[in-house]
């Protein structure tokens, strides 16, 4: 049994040594031993390459605004581990983490001795979440974010009310496949018999795979741009405004403070999901809750403006599609500014494509590393860059501190890359800015 929160966390993180082991057999074994808690919850399942966390946030905010108690299971965490399992945006307590480990660890120890092998870190956390929402804290609905892929992801033992696939991009290609079509096949694995599926996927071959799976499972498919439509998009200084036309309703002047074209797509998925929950599953959700929920939604590290004087933005663009979206927004919003970028990433990403896009928009680019097992070194990143104005720092705190001192009203500092990196950066960056303001 775990005696402290620190012991519990150390045990969970120790499961990282098992790496990624796709498959549902270990989850199914644990769920059977726990009395199938995954069957006791009402859920929405959200998969995709990018935009999962934002879509969860938009939908959670809408449901909360209506007065529902909403559980979420997301990854990775941004500021503290407990965020992975939250209720109405509030991470569960240290004591609850400890109690959940006391429930799951004996099962893990048993599995270690079987032919199935022990559960991974993600499988352990997923099992903890199912048990928590079924047995400890019953909520009105749980929003489950897929960890990796879909078909063999640990979360894919649920039968949700609604499924969402946000986007398809070339990420985790060593596991999921090297084409949009192959990756879409894995993502489409979350589509269940008769469960409606909503998607913003636009690549023809990827969408073909989703259509095929939806037909096979007799699931009603709602495609952004075909069955519901974004209209009259207008960027705002601190967000976005747009209209949305769904099969049953027109939504004028929806607003969000989350920045970017991709965020209005994510918001539209959440609105479409809220309509289906309202129409088919007895969740009463009114127009005011949808509009206020979107406007209040906040998800850290997604084109997040940390400071306007000096201008500092953090963005968790951790794959090529994410970088492409970041580049688009920077060009649109800061064409008259000098762009200074600080970048760190995991070495298992397609780093050359990411870095070459950043090279094109940066007046200066700095490569750093951070304390994480899969983090690329600053030297590795530096050597992939073609920028004539590049540099590397082994210590990211020094790099950020130096850059802040060089900022003026003509410069923008963008800190981007791995979300694991940004989770380290944000609290220390805020302290740096606070100290500078006191000087």
Coordinates of C-alpha atoms in Angstrom, one line a residue:
X1 CA 0.0 0.0 0.0
X2 CA 1.1 3.6 -0.7
X3 CA 1.8 5.6 2.4
X4 CA 2.2 9.1 0.9
X5 CA 1.3 11.0 -2.3
X6 CA 5.0 11.1 -3.2
X7 CA 5.1 7.3 -2.9
X8 CA 2.0 6.9 -5.1
X9 CA 3.4 9.3 -7.7
X10 CA 6.8 7.6 -7.8
X11 CA 5.1 4.2 -8.3
X12 CA 2.9 5.5 -11.2
X13 CA 5.9 7.2 -12.9
X14 CA 8.0 4.0 -12.5
X15 CA 5.6 2.3 -14.9
X16 CA 7.1 4.6 -17.6
X17 CA 9.9 2.0 -17.9
X18 CA 7.4 -0.3 -19.7
X19 CA 7.0 2.3 -22.5
X20 CA 4.0 2.1 -24.8
X21 CA 2.2 -1.2 -25.2
X22 CA -0.8 -0.9 -27.5
X23 CA -3.6 -3.2 -26.8
X24 CA -6.7 -3.5 -24.6
X25 CA -6.1 -6.9 -22.9
X26 CA -4.5 -5.5 -19.7
X27 CA -7.2 -2.9 -19.4
X28 CA -10.0 -5.5 -19.8
X29 CA -8.4 -7.7 -17.2
X30 CA -8.2 -4.9 -14.7
X31 CA -11.8 -3.7 -15.4
X32 CA -13.1 -7.2 -14.9
X33 CA -11.4 -7.4 -11.5
X34 CA -12.8 -4.0 -10.5
X35 CA -16.4 -4.9 -11.5
X36 CA -16.3 -3.0 -14.8
X37 CA -16.4 0.6 -13.7
X38 CA -16.1 1.8 -17.3
X39 CA -19.7 0.6 -17.9
X40 CA -21.1 2.7 -15.1
X41 CA -20.2 6.1 -16.5
X42 CA -21.6 8.3 -19.2
X43 CA -18.9 9.6 -21.4
X44 CA -17.9 11.5 -24.6
X45 CA -14.7 10.1 -26.2
X46 CA -12.4 12.6 -28.0
X47 CA -9.6 11.4 -30.3
X48 CA -7.4 13.0 -33.0
X49 CA -3.9 14.3 -33.6
X50 CA -4.3 17.9 -32.4
X51 CA -7.1 19.8 -30.7
X52 CA -8.2 17.1 -28.3
X53 CA -7.5 19.0 -25.1
X54 CA -9.1 22.2 -26.4
X55 CA -12.2 20.4 -27.6
X56 CA -12.5 18.8 -24.2
X57 CA -12.2 22.2 -22.6
X58 CA -14.8 23.8 -24.8
X59 CA -17.3 21.0 -24.2
X60 CA -16.6 20.9 -20.5
X61 CA -17.1 24.7 -20.2
X62 CA -20.4 24.5 -22.0
X63 CA -21.7 21.7 -19.7
X64 CA -20.4 23.4 -16.6
X65 CA -22.1 26.6 -17.6
X66 CA -25.4 24.6 -17.7
X67 CA -24.8 23.4 -14.2
X68 CA -23.6 19.8 -14.9
X69 CA -20.7 18.2 -12.9
X70 CA -18.2 17.2 -15.5
X71 CA -15.3 14.8 -15.1
X72 CA -12.3 15.0 -17.5
X73 CA -9.4 12.6 -18.3
X74 CA -6.7 14.4 -20.2
X75 CA -3.0 14.1 -21.0
X76 CA -0.4 15.3 -20.6
X77 CA -0.8 17.4 -17.5
X78 CA 0.4 21.0 -17.7
X79 CA 1.1 22.2 -14.1
X80 CA 0.5 19.2 -11.9
X81 CA 0.0 15.5 -12.4
X82 CA -3.4 15.5 -10.7
X83 CA -4.9 17.5 -13.6
X84 CA -5.1 14.2 -15.5
X85 CA -8.2 13.4 -13.5
X86 CA -10.3 16.5 -12.8
X87 CA -13.9 17.5 -11.9
X88 CA -15.2 20.8 -13.2
X89 CA -11.6 21.7 -14.1
X90 CA -10.3 21.0 -10.5
X91 CA -7.7 18.3 -10.2
X92 CA -8.4 15.6 -7.8
X93 CA -6.6 15.7 -4.4
X94 CA -3.3 14.1 -3.4
X95 CA -5.2 11.9 -1.0
X96 CA -7.5 10.7 -3.8
X97 CA -4.5 9.9 -6.0
X98 CA -3.0 7.9 -3.1
X99 CA -6.3 6.0 -2.5
X100 CA -6.6 5.1 -6.2
X101 CA -3.0 3.8 -6.3
X102 CA -3.9 1.6 -3.3
X103 CA -6.7 0.1 -5.4
X104 CA -4.8 -0.3 -8.7
X105 CA -1.4 -1.3 -7.5
X106 CA -2.4 -4.8 -6.3
X107 CA -3.9 -5.5 -9.7
X108 CA -0.8 -4.2 -11.4
X109 CA 1.4 -6.5 -9.2
X110 CA -0.8 -9.5 -10.3
X111 CA -0.6 -8.5 -13.9
X112 CA 3.2 -8.3 -13.7
X113 CA 3.2 -12.1 -13.1
X114 CA 1.0 -13.0 -16.0
X115 CA 1.7 -13.5 -19.7
X116 CA -0.1 -10.2 -20.4
X117 CA 2.7 -8.4 -18.5
X118 CA 2.3 -5.4 -16.3
X119 CA 0.3 -2.3 -17.2
X120 CA 2.0 0.8 -18.5
X121 CA 1.9 4.2 -16.8
X122 CA -1.0 5.3 -19.0
X123 CA -2.9 2.1 -18.4
X124 CA -2.6 2.6 -14.7
X125 CA -3.8 6.2 -14.8
X126 CA -6.7 5.3 -17.1
X127 CA -7.8 2.5 -14.8
X128 CA -7.6 4.9 -11.8
X129 CA -9.9 7.4 -13.7
X130 CA -12.5 4.7 -14.5
X131 CA -12.6 3.6 -10.9
X132 CA -12.7 7.2 -9.6
X133 CA -15.6 8.3 -11.7
X134 CA -17.6 5.1 -11.2
X135 CA -17.0 4.4 -7.5
X136 CA -15.6 7.5 -5.7
X137 CA -17.0 10.6 -7.4
X138 CA -20.0 10.1 -9.6
X139 CA -20.4 12.9 -12.1
X140 CA -23.0 13.8 -14.7
X141 CA -20.7 13.0 -17.6
X142 CA -17.0 12.3 -18.2
X143 CA -15.0 13.6 -21.2
X144 CA -12.3 11.1 -22.1
X145 CA -9.3 12.2 -24.2
X146 CA -7.6 9.5 -26.1
X147 CA -3.9 9.1 -25.2
X148 CA -2.4 7.6 -28.4
X149 CA -4.2 6.6 -31.6
X150 CA -7.6 5.2 -30.7
X151 CA -8.1 1.6 -31.7
X152 CA -5.7 0.2 -29.1
X153 CA -5.7 3.1 -26.7
X154 CA -6.4 2.3 -23.1
X155 CA -9.5 4.6 -23.0
X156 CA -11.1 2.6 -25.9
X157 CA -12.9 0.2 -23.6
X158 CA -15.7 2.6 -23.1
X159 CA -18.9 2.9 -25.1
X160 CA -19.6 6.6 -25.1
X161 CA -22.7 8.6 -25.9
X162 CA -20.8 10.6 -28.6
X163 CA -17.4 10.2 -30.2
X164 CA -15.3 13.1 -31.6
X165 CA -12.2 12.9 -33.9
X166 CA -10.7 16.4 -34.1
X167 CA -8.0 16.1 -36.8
X168 CA -5.5 13.8 -38.5
X169 CA -1.8 14.6 -38.7
X170 CA 1.5 12.8 -39.1
X171 CA 2.4 12.3 -35.5
X172 CA 3.6 9.1 -33.7
X173 CA 4.2 7.6 -37.2
X174 CA 6.4 4.8 -35.8
X175 CA 3.3 3.4 -34.0
X176 CA 0.3 4.6 -36.0
X177 CA 1.5 4.6 -39.6
X178 CA 3.2 6.9 -42.0
X179 CA 0.2 8.2 -44.0
X180 CA -2.9 10.2 -43.1
X181 CA -5.0 7.2 -44.2
X182 CA -3.2 4.7 -41.9
X183 CA -3.4 7.1 -38.9
X184 CA -7.1 7.7 -39.6
X185 CA -7.7 4.0 -39.5
X186 CA -6.2 3.9 -35.9
X187 CA -8.1 7.0 -34.8
X188 CA -11.4 5.7 -36.3
X189 CA -11.0 2.7 -33.9
X190 CA -12.9 4.8 -31.3
X191 CA -16.1 4.7 -33.4
X192 CA -18.6 2.3 -31.7
X193 CA -21.8 0.6 -32.8
X194 CA -24.6 3.1 -33.2
X195 CA -22.6 5.9 -31.4
X196 CA -22.7 9.2 -33.4
X197 CA -19.3 10.5 -34.5
X198 CA -18.3 14.1 -35.1
X199 CA -15.1 15.1 -36.9
X200 CA -13.2 18.0 -38.4
X201 CA -10.9 15.7 -40.4
X202 CA -10.4 17.2 -43.9
X203 CA -7.9 15.0 -45.8
X204 CA -9.9 13.0 -48.3
X205 CA -8.1 9.6 -47.7
X206 CA -8.3 10.1 -43.9
X207 CA -12.0 11.0 -44.1
X208 CA -12.6 8.0 -46.3
X209 CA -11.4 5.7 -43.5
X210 CA -13.6 7.4 -41.0
X211 CA -16.7 7.2 -43.3
X212 CA -16.0 3.5 -43.8
X213 CA -15.8 2.8 -40.1
X214 CA -18.9 4.8 -39.4
X215 CA -20.9 2.9 -42.0
X216 CA -19.5 -0.4 -40.6
X217 CA -20.6 0.5 -37.1
X218 CA -23.9 2.1 -38.3
X219 CA -22.9 5.4 -36.6
X220 CA -24.3 8.7 -37.7
X221 CA -21.4 10.8 -39.0
X222 CA -21.2 14.6 -38.7
X223 CA -18.4 16.2 -40.8
X224 CA -17.4 19.8 -40.4
X225 CA -17.8 21.5 -43.7
X226 CA -20.5 19.0 -44.9
X227 CA -23.0 18.6 -42.1
X228 CA -22.2 21.7 -40.0
X229 CA -20.4 24.8 -41.2
X230 CA -18.3 27.7 -39.9
X231 CA -19.2 31.1 -41.3
X232 CA -18.1 34.7 -41.0
X233 CA -14.9 34.1 -39.0
X234 CA -13.4 37.3 -37.6
X235 CA -10.1 37.3 -35.6
X236 CA -10.3 39.4 -32.4
X237 CA -7.4 41.0 -30.5
X238 CA -7.9 38.4 -27.8
X239 CA -9.7 35.6 -29.4
X240 CA -12.0 34.7 -32.3
X241 CA -15.6 35.3 -33.4
X242 CA -17.6 33.1 -35.8
X243 CA -21.0 31.8 -36.8
X244 CA -21.9 28.1 -36.9
X245 CA -24.7 26.4 -38.9
X246 CA -25.6 23.0 -37.7
X247 CA -28.3 20.6 -39.2
X248 CA -30.8 22.0 -36.7
X249 CA -29.7 25.5 -35.7
X250 CA -27.8 28.7 -36.6
X251 CA -25.4 30.1 -34.0
X252 CA -24.6 33.8 -34.6
X253 CA -21.6 35.5 -33.1
X254 CA -20.0 32.8 -31.1
X255 CA -16.8 34.0 -29.4
X256 CA -13.8 32.4 -27.8
X257 CA -10.8 33.8 -26.1
X258 CA -8.7 30.8 -27.3
X259 CA -6.8 32.1 -30.4
X260 CA -6.5 30.6 -33.8
X261 CA -8.5 29.2 -36.8
X262 CA -8.0 25.7 -35.3
X263 CA -9.7 26.8 -32.1
X264 CA -12.9 27.7 -33.9
X265 CA -12.9 24.3 -35.4
X266 CA -12.5 22.7 -32.0
X267 CA -15.2 25.0 -30.6
X268 CA -17.6 23.9 -33.4
X269 CA -17.0 20.2 -32.6
X270 CA -17.9 21.0 -28.9
X271 CA -21.1 22.9 -30.0
X272 CA -22.1 20.0 -32.3
X273 CA -21.5 17.5 -29.4
X274 CA -23.6 19.6 -27.0
X275 CA -26.5 19.6 -29.5
X276 CA -26.4 15.8 -29.8
X277 CA -26.3 15.5 -26.0
X278 CA -29.2 17.9 -25.8
X279 CA -31.3 16.3 -28.5
X280 CA -30.7 12.6 -27.9
X281 CA -29.4 12.0 -24.3
X282 CA -31.5 14.2 -22.1
X283 CA -28.8 16.8 -21.3
X284 CA -30.6 20.1 -21.2
X285 CA -28.2 22.7 -22.7
X286 CA -29.5 26.1 -23.7
X287 CA -28.1 28.7 -26.0
X288 CA -26.8 30.9 -23.2
X289 CA -24.8 28.1 -21.8
X290 CA -23.2 27.3 -25.1
X291 CA -22.3 30.9 -25.8
X292 CA -21.0 31.7 -22.3
X293 CA -19.2 28.3 -22.1
X294 CA -17.2 28.9 -25.3
X295 CA -16.3 32.4 -24.2
X296 CA -15.1 31.3 -20.8
X297 CA -13.2 28.2 -21.9
X298 CA -9.5 28.3 -21.1
X299 CA -6.8 25.8 -21.9
X300 CA -3.2 26.6 -20.9
X301 CA -0.3 26.5 -23.3
X302 CA -2.3 26.9 -26.6
X303 CA -1.2 30.2 -28.2
X304 CA -1.4 31.6 -24.6
X305 CA -0.5 35.3 -24.3
X306 CA 1.5 35.4 -21.1
X307 CA 2.4 39.0 -21.4
X308 CA 1.6 41.9 -23.7
X309 CA 4.3 44.3 -22.4
X310 CA 6.7 42.7 -23.3
X311 CA 4.9 40.4 -25.8
X312 CA 5.4 36.8 -24.8
X313 CA 3.4 33.8 -26.1
X314 CA 3.7 30.1 -25.2
X315 CA 2.3 27.5 -27.5
X316 CA 2.4 23.7 -27.2
X317 CA 3.0 23.1 -30.9
X318 CA 4.6 19.6 -30.6
X319 CA 4.2 18.2 -34.1
X320 CA 4.3 19.5 -37.7
X321 CA 0.6 20.3 -37.9
X322 CA 0.8 22.2 -34.6
X323 CA 3.8 24.2 -35.8
X324 CA 2.0 24.9 -39.1
X325 CA -0.9 26.3 -37.1
X326 CA 1.4 28.4 -34.9
X327 CA 3.2 29.8 -38.0
X328 CA -0.1 30.8 -39.6
X329 CA -1.2 32.7 -36.5
X330 CA 2.1 34.4 -36.1
X331 CA 2.1 35.6 -39.7
X332 CA -1.5 36.8 -39.3
X333 CA -1.1 38.6 -36.0
X334 CA 2.5 39.8 -35.8
X335 CA 3.6 40.6 -39.4
X336 CA 5.1 43.9 -38.3
X337 CA 7.1 42.5 -35.4
X338 CA 10.5 40.8 -35.0
X339 CA 9.9 37.2 -34.0
X340 CA 12.2 35.5 -31.5
X341 CA 11.6 31.8 -30.9
X342 CA 12.7 29.5 -28.1
X343 CA 12.1 25.8 -29.0
X344 CA 12.4 22.5 -27.3
X345 CA 11.0 19.1 -28.3
X346 CA 11.0 15.4 -27.9
X347 CA 13.4 13.5 -30.1
X348 CA 10.8 11.1 -31.3
X349 CA 9.0 13.8 -33.3
X350 CA 9.7 14.8 -36.9
X351 CA 12.0 17.6 -35.9
X352 CA 13.4 18.7 -39.2
X353 CA 9.9 19.6 -40.6
X354 CA 9.0 21.5 -37.4
X355 CA 12.3 23.4 -37.2
X356 CA 12.3 24.4 -40.9
X357 CA 8.9 26.0 -40.5
X358 CA 10.1 28.0 -37.5
X359 CA 13.2 29.0 -39.3
X360 CA 11.1 30.7 -42.0
X361 CA 9.3 33.0 -39.6
X362 CA 11.9 33.7 -37.0
X363 CA 14.3 36.7 -36.9
X364 CA 16.2 34.7 -34.2
X365 CA 15.7 31.1 -33.0
X366 CA 17.1 29.6 -29.8
X367 CA 17.2 25.9 -29.2
X368 CA 17.1 24.5 -25.6
X369 CA 16.6 21.2 -23.9
X370 CA 14.8 20.2 -20.7
X371 CA 14.7 17.5 -18.1
X372 CA 12.6 14.7 -19.7
X373 CA 13.7 11.2 -20.8
X374 CA 12.8 11.7 -24.5
X375 CA 13.9 15.3 -24.8
X376 CA 16.1 16.2 -27.7
X377 CA 19.4 18.0 -26.8
X378 CA 19.8 21.6 -27.8
X379 CA 22.7 20.6 -30.0
X380 CA 20.5 18.1 -31.9
X381 CA 17.9 20.8 -32.6
X382 CA 20.5 23.4 -33.4
X383 CA 22.1 21.2 -36.1
X384 CA 18.7 20.7 -37.8
X385 CA 18.2 24.4 -38.3
X386 CA 19.1 26.3 -41.4
X387 CA 18.6 29.7 -39.8
X388 CA 21.5 32.2 -40.1
X389 CA 20.3 33.6 -36.7
X390 CA 20.3 30.5 -34.5
X391 CA 21.8 29.7 -31.1
X392 CA 21.6 27.0 -28.5
X393 CA 21.5 27.1 -24.7
X394 CA 21.9 24.0 -22.5
X395 CA 19.9 25.8 -19.8
X396 CA 16.4 27.0 -20.9
X397 CA 16.0 29.3 -17.9
X398 CA 19.0 31.3 -18.8
X399 CA 17.9 31.5 -22.4
X400 CA 14.4 32.8 -21.5
X401 CA 15.8 35.2 -18.9
X402 CA 18.3 36.7 -21.5
X403 CA 15.6 37.0 -24.1
X404 CA 13.2 38.8 -21.8
X405 CA 15.9 41.4 -21.2
X406 CA 16.2 42.0 -24.9
X407 CA 12.5 42.5 -25.6
X408 CA 11.0 45.8 -26.7
X409 CA 7.8 46.9 -28.4
X410 CA 9.0 45.7 -31.8
X411 CA 9.7 42.2 -30.7
X412 CA 7.6 39.1 -29.8
X413 CA 9.0 36.2 -27.9
X414 CA 7.4 32.8 -28.7
X415 CA 8.3 29.8 -26.5
X416 CA 7.1 26.6 -28.2
X417 CA 7.5 22.9 -28.6
X418 CA 6.7 20.0 -26.2
X419 CA 3.9 20.5 -23.7
X420 CA 6.1 18.8 -21.2
X421 CA 8.6 21.6 -21.7
X422 CA 6.0 24.3 -21.4
X423 CA 4.7 22.8 -18.2
X424 CA 8.2 23.4 -16.7
X425 CA 8.5 26.9 -18.3
X426 CA 5.2 28.6 -17.4
X427 CA 5.5 28.9 -13.6
X428 CA 9.1 30.0 -13.8
X429 CA 8.4 32.4 -16.6
X430 CA 5.7 34.0 -14.6
X431 CA 8.1 34.4 -11.7
X432 CA 10.7 36.0 -14.0
X433 CA 8.2 38.5 -15.2
X434 CA 7.1 39.3 -11.7
X435 CA 10.7 39.9 -10.6
X436 CA 11.3 42.1 -13.6
X437 CA 8.2 44.2 -12.8
X438 CA 9.6 44.8 -9.3
X439 CA 12.9 46.0 -10.5

